[in-house]
mmCIF file of C-alpha atoms and ligand atoms in Angstrom:
data_model
loop_
_atom_site.group_PDB
_atom_site.id
_atom_site.type_symbol
_atom_site.label_atom_id
_atom_site.label_comp_id
_atom_site.label_asym_id
_atom_site.label_seq_id
_atom_site.Cartn_x
_atom_site.Cartn_y
_atom_site.Cartn_z
ATOM 1 C CA MET Y 533 -13.410 4.149 -33.889
ATOM 2 C CA PRO Y 534 -14.532 4.450 -37.709
ATOM 3 C CA GLY Y 535 -17.304 6.037 -37.260
ATOM 4 C CA ALA Y 536 -17.727 7.571 -33.745
ATOM 5 C CA ARG Y 537 -20.090 10.309 -33.356
ATOM 6 C CA ARG Y 538 -18.607 12.845 -30.991
ATOM 7 C CA ASP Y 539 -21.769 12.843 -28.301
ATOM 8 C CA VAL Y 540 -20.343 12.328 -25.345
ATOM 9 C CA THR Y 541 -18.199 15.580 -22.992
ATOM 10 C CA VAL Y 542 -15.479 14.259 -20.927
ATOM 11 C CA GLY Y 543 -14.878 16.837 -18.358
ATOM 12 C CA VAL Y 544 -11.801 16.612 -16.551
ATOM 13 C CA VAL Y 545 -9.994 18.308 -14.301
ATOM 14 C CA GLY Y 546 -6.874 19.244 -14.144
ATOM 15 C CA GLY Y 547 -5.253 20.985 -17.744
ATOM 16 C CA GLY Y 548 -1.785 19.270 -17.184
ATOM 17 C CA GLN Y 549 0.261 17.004 -19.024
ATOM 18 C CA LEU Y 550 -2.121 13.811 -18.184
ATOM 19 C CA ALA Y 551 -5.518 15.952 -19.494
ATOM 20 C CA LEU Y 552 -2.686 17.965 -22.222
ATOM 21 C CA MET Y 553 -3.221 14.028 -23.714
ATOM 22 C CA MET Y 554 -6.756 12.811 -23.358
ATOM 23 C CA GLY Y 555 -6.578 16.573 -26.036
ATOM 24 C CA GLN Y 556 -4.791 14.969 -28.619
ATOM 25 C CA ALA Y 557 -7.382 11.561 -28.397
ATOM 26 C CA ARG Y 558 -10.398 13.069 -27.834
ATOM 27 C CA ALA Y 559 -11.553 12.745 -31.974
ATOM 28 C CA ALA Y 560 -10.404 9.022 -32.118
ATOM 29 C CA ALA Y 561 -12.031 8.367 -29.329
ATOM 30 C CA GLY Y 562 -15.223 10.083 -30.245
ATOM 31 C CA VAL Y 563 -15.328 12.695 -27.588
ATOM 32 C CA ARG Y 564 -15.568 16.060 -26.505
ATOM 33 C CA LEU Y 565 -13.716 17.531 -23.397
ATOM 34 C CA VAL Y 566 -13.990 20.135 -21.110
ATOM 35 C CA VAL Y 567 -11.269 20.745 -19.220
ATOM 36 C CA LEU Y 568 -10.732 22.707 -15.639
ATOM 37 C CA ALA Y 569 -7.841 24.275 -16.086
ATOM 38 C CA ALA Y 570 -5.925 25.729 -12.613
ATOM 39 C CA SER Y 571 -4.290 28.532 -15.549
ATOM 40 C CA PRO Y 572 -4.455 29.651 -18.517
ATOM 41 C CA GLU Y 573 -0.397 28.038 -19.154
ATOM 42 C CA ASP Y 574 -1.547 24.419 -18.281
ATOM 43 C CA PRO Y 575 -1.043 22.786 -21.059
ATOM 44 C CA ALA Y 576 -4.320 21.188 -21.881
ATOM 45 C CA VAL Y 577 -5.689 24.039 -22.603
ATOM 46 C CA ALA Y 578 -4.673 24.048 -26.298
ATOM 47 C CA VAL Y 579 -6.421 21.333 -26.601
ATOM 48 C CA ALA Y 580 -9.577 21.339 -25.271
ATOM 49 C CA ASP Y 581 -12.572 21.495 -27.022
ATOM 50 C CA GLU Y 582 -14.068 24.194 -23.126
ATOM 51 C CA VAL Y 583 -11.860 25.174 -20.577
ATOM 52 C CA LEU Y 584 -13.105 26.033 -17.339
ATOM 53 C CA TYR Y 585 -10.700 27.529 -14.505
ATOM 54 C CA GLY Y 586 -10.978 26.266 -11.342
ATOM 55 C CA THR Y 587 -9.323 23.590 -9.014
ATOM 56 C CA GLY Y 588 -10.623 19.907 -7.858
ATOM 57 C CA PHE Y 589 -10.323 21.299 -3.888
ATOM 58 C CA GLU Y 590 -13.162 23.669 -5.340
ATOM 59 C CA GLU Y 591 -16.759 22.176 -4.368
ATOM 60 C CA THR Y 592 -18.135 25.423 -6.829
ATOM 61 C CA SER Y 593 -15.740 24.059 -9.889
ATOM 62 C CA LEU Y 594 -16.381 20.818 -9.593
ATOM 63 C CA ARG Y 595 -20.350 21.469 -9.969
ATOM 64 C CA ALA Y 596 -19.523 24.069 -12.995
ATOM 65 C CA LEU Y 597 -17.556 21.617 -14.883
ATOM 66 C CA ALA Y 598 -19.624 18.853 -13.912
ATOM 67 C CA ALA Y 599 -22.633 21.389 -15.185
ATOM 68 C CA ARG Y 600 -20.590 21.395 -18.861
ATOM 69 C CA SER Y 601 -20.420 17.702 -19.428
ATOM 70 C CA ASP Y 602 -21.999 14.098 -19.269
ATOM 71 C CA VAL Y 603 -18.484 12.284 -17.065
ATOM 72 C CA VAL Y 604 -16.090 14.092 -14.228
ATOM 73 C CA THR Y 605 -12.559 12.322 -14.834
ATOM 74 C CA PHE Y 606 -8.960 13.355 -13.865
ATOM 75 C CA ASP Y 607 -6.095 14.204 -15.015
ATOM 76 C CA HIS Y 608 -4.932 14.274 -10.866
ATOM 77 C CA GLU Y 609 -6.103 13.030 -8.116
ATOM 78 C CA LEU Y 610 -5.761 16.416 -6.068
ATOM 79 C CA VAL Y 611 -9.253 17.146 -5.540
ATOM 80 C CA ASP Y 612 -12.179 16.966 -2.860
ATOM 81 C CA LEU Y 613 -13.734 13.505 -2.810
ATOM 82 C CA ASP Y 614 -16.053 14.862 -0.672
ATOM 83 C CA ALA Y 615 -17.253 17.101 -2.893
ATOM 84 C CA LEU Y 616 -17.179 14.064 -5.649
ATOM 85 C CA GLY Y 617 -19.247 12.206 -3.184
ATOM 86 C CA ARG Y 618 -21.881 14.850 -3.329
ATOM 87 C CA LEU Y 619 -22.211 15.450 -7.016
ATOM 88 C CA VAL Y 620 -22.516 11.153 -7.145
ATOM 89 C CA ALA Y 621 -25.294 11.539 -4.959
ATOM 90 C CA GLU Y 622 -27.048 13.727 -7.357
ATOM 91 C CA GLY Y 623 -26.686 11.516 -10.499
ATOM 92 C CA VAL Y 624 -23.021 13.262 -11.535
ATOM 93 C CA ALA Y 625 -21.138 11.181 -13.920
ATOM 94 C CA VAL Y 626 -17.792 10.972 -12.126
ATOM 95 C CA ARG Y 627 -15.711 7.987 -13.469
ATOM 96 C CA PRO Y 628 -13.559 6.699 -11.745
ATOM 97 C CA GLY Y 629 -15.772 6.705 -8.797
ATOM 98 C CA PRO Y 630 -14.263 8.635 -5.574
ATOM 99 C CA SER Y 631 -14.479 4.727 -3.417
ATOM 100 C CA ALA Y 632 -12.161 3.327 -6.347
ATOM 101 C CA LEU Y 633 -10.267 7.146 -5.906
ATOM 102 C CA LEU Y 634 -9.849 7.042 -2.572
ATOM 103 C CA PHE Y 635 -7.535 4.661 -3.036
ATOM 104 C CA ALA Y 636 -5.027 7.619 -5.357
ATOM 105 C CA VAL Y 637 -5.571 10.108 -2.452
ATOM 106 C CA ASP Y 638 -5.190 8.131 0.623
ATOM 107 C CA LYS Y 639 -2.390 5.927 0.644
ATOM 108 C CA ALA Y 640 -3.612 4.676 4.160
ATOM 109 C CA HIS Y 641 -6.124 3.678 2.751
ATOM 110 C CA GLN Y 642 -4.327 2.303 -0.419
ATOM 111 C CA ARG Y 643 -2.416 0.073 2.295
ATOM 112 C CA ARG Y 644 -4.768 -1.541 3.781
ATOM 113 C CA ALA Y 645 -7.644 -1.897 2.181
ATOM 114 C CA LEU Y 646 -5.343 -3.596 -0.357
ATOM 115 C CA ALA Y 647 -3.950 -6.208 3.085
ATOM 116 C CA ALA Y 648 -7.445 -6.784 3.486
ATOM 117 C CA ALA Y 649 -7.849 -8.115 0.111
ATOM 118 C CA GLY Y 650 -4.708 -10.191 0.154
ATOM 119 C CA LEU Y 651 -2.798 -8.896 -2.243
ATOM 120 C CA PRO Y 652 0.823 -8.461 -1.479
ATOM 121 C CA VAL Y 653 1.818 -4.936 0.143
ATOM 122 C CA PRO Y 654 5.448 -3.741 2.496
ATOM 123 C CA ARG Y 655 4.976 -5.196 5.325
ATOM 124 C CA PHE Y 656 3.744 -1.165 7.600
ATOM 125 C CA VAL Y 657 1.896 0.359 10.310
ATOM 126 C CA VAL Y 658 -0.096 3.364 9.835
ATOM 127 C CA ALA Y 659 0.070 6.216 12.363
ATOM 128 C CA ALA Y 660 -0.844 9.579 13.641
ATOM 129 C CA ALA Y 661 -1.071 12.722 15.251
ATOM 130 C CA GLY Y 662 -0.899 11.002 18.951
ATOM 131 C CA ASP Y 663 0.639 7.514 18.407
ATOM 132 C CA ASP Y 664 3.242 7.036 19.708
ATOM 133 C CA PRO Y 665 5.889 6.555 17.319
ATOM 134 C CA ASP Y 666 8.310 4.334 18.929
ATOM 135 C CA GLU Y 667 5.686 1.841 19.381
ATOM 136 C CA ALA Y 668 4.905 3.249 15.596
ATOM 137 C CA LEU Y 669 8.532 1.732 14.399
ATOM 138 C CA ARG Y 670 8.456 -1.062 16.925
ATOM 139 C CA GLY Y 671 8.633 -3.952 13.945
ATOM 140 C CA PHE Y 672 10.878 -1.976 12.288
ATOM 141 C CA ALA Y 673 14.730 -3.135 12.699
ATOM 142 C CA GLY Y 674 16.476 -2.508 9.265
ATOM 143 C CA PRO Y 675 15.924 0.090 7.141
ATOM 144 C CA VAL Y 676 12.195 2.410 5.903
ATOM 145 C CA VAL Y 677 10.248 4.113 4.580
ATOM 146 C CA LEU Y 678 7.889 6.691 5.490
ATOM 147 C CA LYS Y 679 5.293 7.726 3.792
ATOM 148 C CA ARG Y 680 2.950 11.217 4.293
ATOM 149 C CA ALA Y 681 -0.899 8.764 2.657
ATOM 150 C CA ARG Y 682 -2.352 12.189 1.476
ATOM 151 C CA GLY Y 683 -0.688 14.995 -1.425
ATOM 152 C CA GLY Y 684 2.284 14.222 -2.277
ATOM 153 C CA TYR Y 685 3.472 12.414 -5.543
ATOM 154 C CA ASP Y 686 7.177 12.169 -8.184
ATOM 155 C CA GLY Y 687 8.991 10.945 -5.068
ATOM 156 C CA ARG Y 688 7.433 14.526 -3.172
ATOM 157 C CA GLY Y 689 6.125 13.551 0.270
ATOM 158 C CA VAL Y 690 8.278 9.743 1.068
ATOM 159 C CA ALA Y 691 11.368 9.671 2.917
ATOM 160 C CA PHE Y 692 13.605 7.389 3.027
ATOM 161 C CA PHE Y 693 15.600 6.175 6.317
ATOM 162 C CA ASP Y 694 18.415 3.359 7.014
ATOM 163 C CA GLY Y 695 16.605 2.772 10.850
ATOM 164 C CA PRO Y 696 13.852 3.633 12.944
ATOM 165 C CA ASP Y 697 15.960 5.381 15.017
ATOM 166 C CA ASP Y 698 16.210 8.211 12.143
ATOM 167 C CA ALA Y 699 12.538 8.095 10.439
ATOM 168 C CA ARG Y 700 11.300 9.273 14.832
ATOM 169 C CA ALA Y 701 11.758 13.506 13.868
ATOM 170 C CA THR Y 702 9.751 12.600 10.658
ATOM 171 C CA LEU Y 703 7.334 10.914 11.307
ATOM 172 C CA VAL Y 704 6.859 12.691 14.297
ATOM 173 C CA ALA Y 705 6.829 15.965 11.673
ATOM 174 C CA TRP Y 706 4.552 14.595 9.118
ATOM 175 C CA ALA Y 707 2.230 12.876 11.682
ATOM 176 C CA GLY Y 708 0.989 16.291 12.856
ATOM 177 C CA GLU Y 709 -0.401 16.907 9.616
ATOM 178 C CA GLY Y 710 -2.276 13.665 9.195
ATOM 179 C CA GLU Y 711 -2.193 9.797 8.761
ATOM 180 C CA VAL Y 712 1.560 9.084 7.539
ATOM 181 C CA LEU Y 713 2.016 5.090 6.707
ATOM 182 C CA VAL Y 714 5.639 3.409 7.639
ATOM 183 C CA GLU Y 715 7.269 0.994 6.196
ATOM 184 C CA GLU Y 716 10.234 -1.620 5.369
ATOM 185 C CA ARG Y 717 12.629 0.140 2.516
ATOM 186 C CA LEU Y 718 12.471 -3.648 0.703
ATOM 187 C CA GLU Y 719 15.771 -4.428 -1.338
ATOM 188 C CA LEU Y 720 14.419 -3.664 -5.185
ATOM 189 C CA LEU Y 721 15.517 -6.004 -7.605
ATOM 190 C CA GLY Y 722 14.039 -3.505 -10.246
ATOM 191 C CA GLU Y 723 10.419 -1.571 -10.752
ATOM 192 C CA ALA Y 724 7.832 -2.819 -13.342
ATOM 193 C CA ALA Y 725 4.256 -2.159 -14.021
ATOM 194 C CA LEU Y 726 0.727 -2.701 -15.147
ATOM 195 C CA VAL Y 727 -2.251 -0.035 -16.697
ATOM 196 C CA VAL Y 728 -5.443 -1.716 -17.132
ATOM 197 C CA VAL Y 729 -8.467 -0.280 -18.341
ATOM 198 C CA ARG Y 730 -11.991 -1.428 -16.827
ATOM 199 C CA ALA Y 731 -14.229 -0.233 -19.128
ATOM 200 C CA LEU Y 732 -17.653 0.181 -17.496
ATOM 201 C CA ASP Y 733 -19.379 -3.058 -17.770
ATOM 202 C CA GLY Y 734 -15.881 -4.404 -15.828
ATOM 203 C CA SER Y 735 -14.078 -5.723 -19.119
ATOM 204 C CA LEU Y 736 -10.588 -5.063 -19.247
ATOM 205 C CA ALA Y 737 -8.217 -4.411 -21.566
ATOM 206 C CA PRO Y 738 -4.463 -5.054 -20.186
ATOM 207 C CA TYR Y 739 -1.588 -3.614 -21.535
ATOM 208 C CA PRO Y 740 1.914 -5.635 -21.275
ATOM 209 C CA LEU Y 741 4.162 -5.416 -18.619
ATOM 210 C CA VAL Y 742 7.009 -2.643 -18.971
ATOM 211 C CA ASP Y 743 9.843 -2.317 -16.351
ATOM 212 C CA THR Y 744 10.576 0.608 -14.769
ATOM 213 C CA ARG Y 745 13.399 3.009 -13.287
ATOM 214 C CA GLN Y 746 12.675 5.938 -11.084
ATOM 215 C CA ALA Y 747 15.344 8.302 -9.793
ATOM 216 C CA GLU Y 748 14.290 10.844 -7.002
ATOM 217 C CA GLY Y 749 10.375 9.233 -6.737
ATOM 218 C CA MET Y 750 9.875 10.699 -10.701
ATOM 219 C CA CYS Y 751 10.130 7.476 -13.598
ATOM 220 C CA VAL Y 752 13.085 8.564 -15.167
ATOM 221 C CA GLU Y 753 12.458 5.046 -18.244
ATOM 222 C CA THR Y 754 10.416 2.735 -18.893
ATOM 223 C CA ARG Y 755 10.797 0.028 -20.971
ATOM 224 C CA TYR Y 756 8.463 -2.476 -23.315
ATOM 225 C CA PRO Y 757 8.557 -5.063 -23.217
ATOM 226 C CA SER Y 758 9.562 -6.454 -19.809
ATOM 227 C CA ARG Y 759 12.598 -8.825 -18.850
ATOM 228 C CA LEU Y 760 11.144 -10.272 -15.844
ATOM 229 C CA ARG Y 761 10.854 -14.231 -16.042
ATOM 230 C CA PRO Y 762 7.412 -15.235 -17.824
ATOM 231 C CA ASP Y 763 6.456 -17.011 -14.693
ATOM 232 C CA LEU Y 764 6.320 -12.934 -12.791
ATOM 233 C CA VAL Y 765 5.233 -11.235 -16.090
ATOM 234 C CA GLU Y 766 2.272 -13.579 -15.720
ATOM 235 C CA ALA Y 767 1.868 -12.945 -11.752
ATOM 236 C CA ALA Y 768 2.221 -9.581 -12.520
ATOM 237 C CA GLY Y 769 -0.854 -9.464 -14.796
ATOM 238 C CA ALA Y 770 -2.873 -12.147 -12.550
ATOM 239 C CA LEU Y 771 -2.132 -8.762 -10.041
ATOM 240 C CA GLY Y 772 -4.048 -6.650 -12.482
ATOM 241 C CA ALA Y 773 -7.168 -7.907 -12.417
ATOM 242 C CA ARG Y 774 -7.318 -9.347 -8.766
ATOM 243 C CA LEU Y 775 -6.119 -4.812 -8.071
ATOM 244 C CA ALA Y 776 -9.325 -4.417 -10.744
ATOM 245 C CA ALA Y 777 -12.112 -6.590 -9.298
ATOM 246 C CA THR Y 778 -11.074 -5.342 -5.764
ATOM 247 C CA ILE Y 779 -10.907 -1.210 -6.621
ATOM 248 C CA GLU Y 780 -13.401 -1.740 -9.268
ATOM 249 C CA PRO Y 781 -12.334 2.012 -11.165
ATOM 250 C CA VAL Y 782 -13.660 2.922 -14.242
ATOM 251 C CA GLY Y 783 -10.608 4.015 -17.220
ATOM 252 C CA VAL Y 784 -7.238 4.061 -16.452
ATOM 253 C CA LEU Y 785 -5.986 1.343 -13.049
ATOM 254 C CA ALA Y 786 -2.244 1.687 -13.485
ATOM 255 C CA VAL Y 787 0.388 -0.753 -10.570
ATOM 256 C CA GLU Y 788 3.410 0.313 -9.712
ATOM 257 C CA LEU Y 789 5.250 -2.813 -8.626
ATOM 258 C CA PHE Y 790 8.257 -3.647 -6.545
ATOM 259 C CA VAL Y 791 10.472 -6.792 -7.937
ATOM 260 C CA THR Y 792 12.374 -8.062 -4.821
ATOM 261 C CA ALA Y 793 14.221 -11.586 -4.599
ATOM 262 C CA ALA Y 794 10.427 -12.788 -2.879
ATOM 263 C CA GLY Y 795 8.765 -12.344 -5.965
ATOM 264 C CA LEU Y 796 6.316 -8.925 -7.069
ATOM 265 C CA SER Y 797 4.893 -6.177 -4.034
ATOM 266 C CA VAL Y 798 2.217 -3.335 -5.154
ATOM 267 C CA ASN Y 799 4.507 -0.513 -4.805
ATOM 268 C CA GLU Y 800 0.884 1.866 -4.857
ATOM 269 C CA VAL Y 801 -2.077 2.704 -7.811
ATOM 270 C CA ALA Y 802 -2.890 5.723 -9.954
ATOM 271 C CA LEU Y 803 -6.250 5.811 -11.117
ATOM 272 C CA ARG Y 804 -5.530 8.352 -13.986
ATOM 273 C CA PRO Y 805 -3.428 7.231 -16.985
ATOM 274 C CA HIS Y 806 0.247 6.649 -15.944
ATOM 275 C CA ASN Y 807 3.742 7.481 -16.908
ATOM 276 C CA THR Y 808 4.932 4.555 -17.086
ATOM 277 C CA ALA Y 809 2.097 3.969 -20.009
ATOM 278 C CA HIS Y 810 2.524 6.874 -22.635
ATOM 279 C CA TRP Y 811 4.650 4.468 -24.971
ATOM 280 C CA THR Y 812 1.288 2.847 -25.237
ATOM 281 C CA ILE Y 813 0.349 6.041 -28.377
ATOM 282 C CA GLU Y 814 3.199 4.984 -30.447
ATOM 283 C CA GLY Y 815 3.616 1.804 -29.321
ATOM 284 C CA THR Y 816 0.238 0.431 -29.819
ATOM 285 C CA THR Y 817 -2.926 -0.031 -31.889
ATOM 286 C CA ALA Y 818 -5.180 1.559 -29.222
ATOM 287 C CA ASP Y 819 -3.018 3.946 -27.094
ATOM 288 C CA GLN Y 820 -4.560 4.545 -23.096
ATOM 289 C CA PHE Y 821 -5.694 7.877 -23.236
ATOM 290 C CA THR Y 822 -8.096 6.569 -26.354
ATOM 291 C CA GLN Y 823 -9.009 3.932 -24.379
ATOM 292 C CA HIS Y 824 -9.645 5.927 -20.562
ATOM 293 C CA LEU Y 825 -11.612 8.797 -22.484
ATOM 294 C CA ARG Y 826 -14.230 5.384 -23.782
ATOM 295 C CA ALA Y 827 -13.733 3.739 -20.821
ATOM 296 C CA VAL Y 828 -15.558 5.977 -18.955
ATOM 297 C CA ALA Y 829 -17.658 7.721 -21.451
ATOM 298 C CA GLY Y 830 -19.019 4.398 -21.134
ATOM 299 C CA LEU Y 831 -17.960 3.199 -24.644
ATOM 300 C CA ALA Y 832 -16.497 0.241 -25.838
ATOM 301 C CA LEU Y 833 -12.631 -0.247 -25.223
ATOM 302 C CA ALA Y 834 -10.698 -1.364 -28.445
ATOM 303 C CA PRO Y 835 -8.091 -4.618 -28.828
ATOM 304 C CA VAL Y 836 -5.207 -3.679 -27.419
ATOM 305 C CA GLU Y 837 -1.486 -5.063 -29.789
ATOM 306 C CA ALA Y 838 1.262 -3.438 -30.089
ATOM 307 C CA THR Y 839 2.891 -1.512 -33.067
ATOM 308 C CA ALA Y 840 6.758 -3.271 -32.286
ATOM 309 C CA THR Y 841 9.029 -5.622 -31.055
ATOM 310 C CA CYS Y 842 10.200 -3.123 -28.486
ATOM 311 C CA ALA Y 843 9.778 0.596 -26.788
ATOM 312 C CA ALA Y 844 10.921 3.111 -24.795
ATOM 313 C CA MET Y 845 10.470 5.736 -23.313
ATOM 314 C CA VAL Y 846 12.559 8.300 -21.837
ATOM 315 C CA ASN Y 847 10.960 11.112 -19.356
ATOM 316 C CA LEU Y 848 11.982 15.211 -20.111
ATOM 317 C CA VAL Y 849 12.894 16.288 -17.324
ATOM 318 C CA GLY Y 850 13.895 20.102 -16.940
ATOM 319 C CA GLY Y 851 17.953 20.913 -15.721
ATOM 320 C CA PRO Y 852 20.179 23.102 -15.519
ATOM 321 C CA HIS Y 853 19.499 24.766 -19.130
ATOM 322 C CA PRO Y 854 16.200 25.376 -20.646
ATOM 323 C CA PRO Y 855 15.770 22.273 -23.332
ATOM 324 C CA ARG Y 856 16.300 23.136 -27.300
ATOM 325 C CA PRO Y 857 14.247 22.739 -30.074
ATOM 326 C CA GLY Y 858 16.898 19.412 -30.974
ATOM 327 C CA PRO Y 859 17.416 17.372 -34.281
ATOM 328 C CA ASP Y 860 14.716 14.303 -35.092
ATOM 329 C CA VAL Y 861 16.406 10.327 -33.968
ATOM 330 C CA GLU Y 862 14.863 8.627 -36.467
ATOM 331 C CA GLY Y 863 12.084 6.374 -35.107
ATOM 332 C CA VAL Y 864 11.509 8.067 -31.850
ATOM 333 C CA TYR Y 865 8.315 10.817 -31.594
ATOM 334 C CA VAL Y 866 8.731 13.745 -28.942
ATOM 335 C CA HIS Y 867 6.248 14.584 -26.956
ATOM 336 C CA ASP Y 868 6.751 17.997 -25.440
ATOM 337 C CA TYR Y 869 3.903 19.312 -23.305
ATOM 338 C CA ALA Y 870 4.170 23.240 -22.996
ATOM 339 C CA LYS Y 871 5.328 23.434 -20.031
ATOM 340 C CA ALA Y 872 7.302 26.660 -18.782
ATOM 341 C CA TRP Y 873 10.731 24.766 -17.859
ATOM 342 C CA ARG Y 874 12.055 24.813 -14.168
ATOM 343 C CA VAL Y 875 14.837 22.450 -13.203
ATOM 344 C CA GLY Y 876 13.672 19.013 -12.196
ATOM 345 C CA ARG Y 877 9.995 19.449 -13.440
ATOM 346 C CA LYS Y 878 8.466 17.184 -16.905
ATOM 347 C CA LEU Y 879 8.661 18.693 -19.318
ATOM 348 C CA GLY Y 880 7.658 15.814 -22.172
ATOM 349 C CA HIS Y 881 8.809 12.837 -23.487
ATOM 350 C CA VAL Y 882 10.075 10.561 -26.402
ATOM 351 C CA THR Y 883 9.611 7.455 -26.899
ATOM 352 C CA ALA Y 884 11.457 5.059 -29.314
ATOM 353 C CA LEU Y 885 10.033 1.503 -31.449
ATOM 354 C CA GLY Y 886 12.466 -0.500 -32.265
ATOM 355 C CA ALA Y 887 13.590 -4.259 -32.800
ATOM 356 C CA ASP Y 888 16.387 -4.547 -30.877
ATOM 357 C CA PRO Y 889 16.667 -3.595 -26.961
ATOM 358 C CA ASP Y 890 19.642 -1.974 -26.598
ATOM 359 C CA GLN Y 891 19.415 -0.106 -29.686
ATOM 360 C CA THR Y 892 15.447 1.440 -28.731
ATOM 361 C CA ARG Y 893 16.251 1.785 -25.383
ATOM 362 C CA VAL Y 894 20.053 3.877 -26.926
ATOM 363 C CA ARG Y 895 17.703 6.201 -29.740
ATOM 364 C CA ALA Y 896 15.831 7.080 -27.377
ATOM 365 C CA TRP Y 897 18.327 8.895 -24.631
ATOM 366 C CA GLU Y 898 20.169 9.894 -27.300
ATOM 367 C CA SER Y 899 16.756 12.087 -28.282
ATOM 368 C CA ALA Y 900 16.338 13.508 -25.002
ATOM 369 C CA ARG Y 901 20.443 14.907 -24.732
ATOM 370 C CA ARG Y 902 19.882 16.686 -28.233
ATOM 371 C CA LEU Y 903 16.758 18.002 -25.949
ATOM 372 C CA GLY Y 904 18.335 18.941 -23.472
ATOM 373 C CA ALA Y 905 16.268 17.743 -21.011
ATOM 374 C CA PRO Y 906 17.575 14.493 -20.198
ATOM 375 C CA ALA Y 907 15.628 12.040 -16.713
ATOM 376 C CA ARG Y 908 18.974 11.350 -14.757
ATOM 377 C CA GLU Y 909 19.508 7.996 -15.999
ATOM 378 C CA VAL Y 910 20.149 5.213 -13.355
ATOM 379 C CA ALA Y 911 21.152 1.852 -15.197
ATOM 380 C CA TRP Y 912 18.759 -0.990 -15.090
ATOM 381 C CA PRO Y 913 20.524 -4.444 -12.812
HETATM 382 P P1 LIG B 429 5.528 9.049 -4.445
HETATM 383 O O1 LIG B 429 3.734 9.095 -4.794
HETATM 384 O O2 LIG B 429 5.839 9.905 -4.719
HETATM 385 O O3 LIG B 429 5.913 8.508 -6.860
HETATM 386 P P2 LIG B 429 6.224 5.734 -4.128
HETATM 387 O O4 LIG B 429 5.374 5.000 -3.139
HETATM 388 O O5 LIG B 429 5.828 5.223 -5.804
HETATM 389 O O6 LIG B 429 6.224 7.991 -4.068
HETATM 390 O O7 LIG B 429 7.374 5.710 -4.119
HETATM 391 C C1 LIG B 429 8.635 6.180 -4.726
HETATM 392 C C2 LIG B 429 9.887 5.127 -5.249
HETATM 393 O O8 LIG B 429 10.848 5.356 -4.454
HETATM 394 C C3 LIG B 429 9.322 3.915 -5.602
HETATM 395 O O9 LIG B 429 10.311 4.331 -7.581
HETATM 396 C C4 LIG B 429 10.582 3.472 -5.360
HETATM 397 O O10 LIG B 429 12.300 3.448 -6.621
HETATM 398 C C5 LIG B 429 10.663 3.986 -3.976
HETATM 399 N N1 LIG B 429 10.384 3.665 -2.642
HETATM 400 C C6 LIG B 429 8.994 3.509 -2.362
HETATM 401 N N2 LIG B 429 8.618 2.360 -1.140
HETATM 402 C C7 LIG B 429 9.778 1.477 -1.188
HETATM 403 C C8 LIG B 429 9.890 0.731 -0.617
HETATM 404 N N3 LIG B 429 9.267 0.199 0.910
HETATM 405 N N4 LIG B 429 11.438 0.240 -0.856
HETATM 406 C C9 LIG B 429 11.829 0.643 -1.805
HETATM 407 N N5 LIG B 429 11.725 1.447 -1.942
HETATM 408 C C10 LIG B 429 10.681 1.416 -1.886
#
């Protein structure tokens, strides 16, 4: 934004790659950034205006962050919601607020609330410790998915079973530790993601829908524009607006969608910048990190336009060997999160822009391979 003044200090809970990319966007958003990092190795430490150490589960750390910030936001949802609620009651600006964050923190709450609002979700029940597992599984005949209500992400805390009988032992074990979502395993034609940024005044700045590919519960690749039928693209946009009205977040609302023969259903929502919108950094005039910071700082959102006909984003994931610096591929932007290499860990991403969807995608994968850290490739349907 021209002439932006850096009046507002945004405190970010967590110092991961999302906070890193918020840090890279802070000048464009016109804000200062204080990061609550877990360790000096956290990616965002290098770009923050100020760093505090601690976690989102420690009330003293959250209070220290709030004292240094005008508004508190998040890199991840590993946070003590009760402590945040106390801060809000004392007048601290927490955006998104605890009631919106609960959707991202607790999958059982999310499914119940979205179903109650009439939004399409897979058929589900919630089981807790002491519940009869056979009763919980009774309504399911085919393949099922178990999801821990809290604490799982990137495929952790999610398990797939061919039928309810196979799921019984895991259900009993997990339910002993907290609520478990039992849901039908849908036959997916594909997955898509919609990111909408909601400003403090409730106005929305949506990004175009993208198609996504997942492997082992982790996003592998996204492509813009989506190749879904125009009526489904339109339906996704309408779903995004209804979700924003239901959840009332401030900042990024990311919606992961399942595509089945019956249409779209909501897999899950996240209330922070999202992997499926990393392409917006180069692929749009106003990326998700800048828009998130502007929203939580109470500033107006910028209009969003795509800057290229096509974009493809591929995650860089730790393989058997550490990644190496690779030669550039034309029109591909490499984001290295400067994280220690570990097998299966997200280490960065690449975004290719272009005019032809297939060539754009090929260049993104070529770049990821040259760096020695492509995600496991899965074919588009
Ligand atoms: P996480 O919160 O760990 O990302 P998700 O709930 O998003 O876990 O599930 C990860 C992936 O597992 C999804 O992207 C999808 O590919 C698959 N999956 C999850 N739930 C279902 C379901 N009910 N039916 C079919 N596939 C599913």
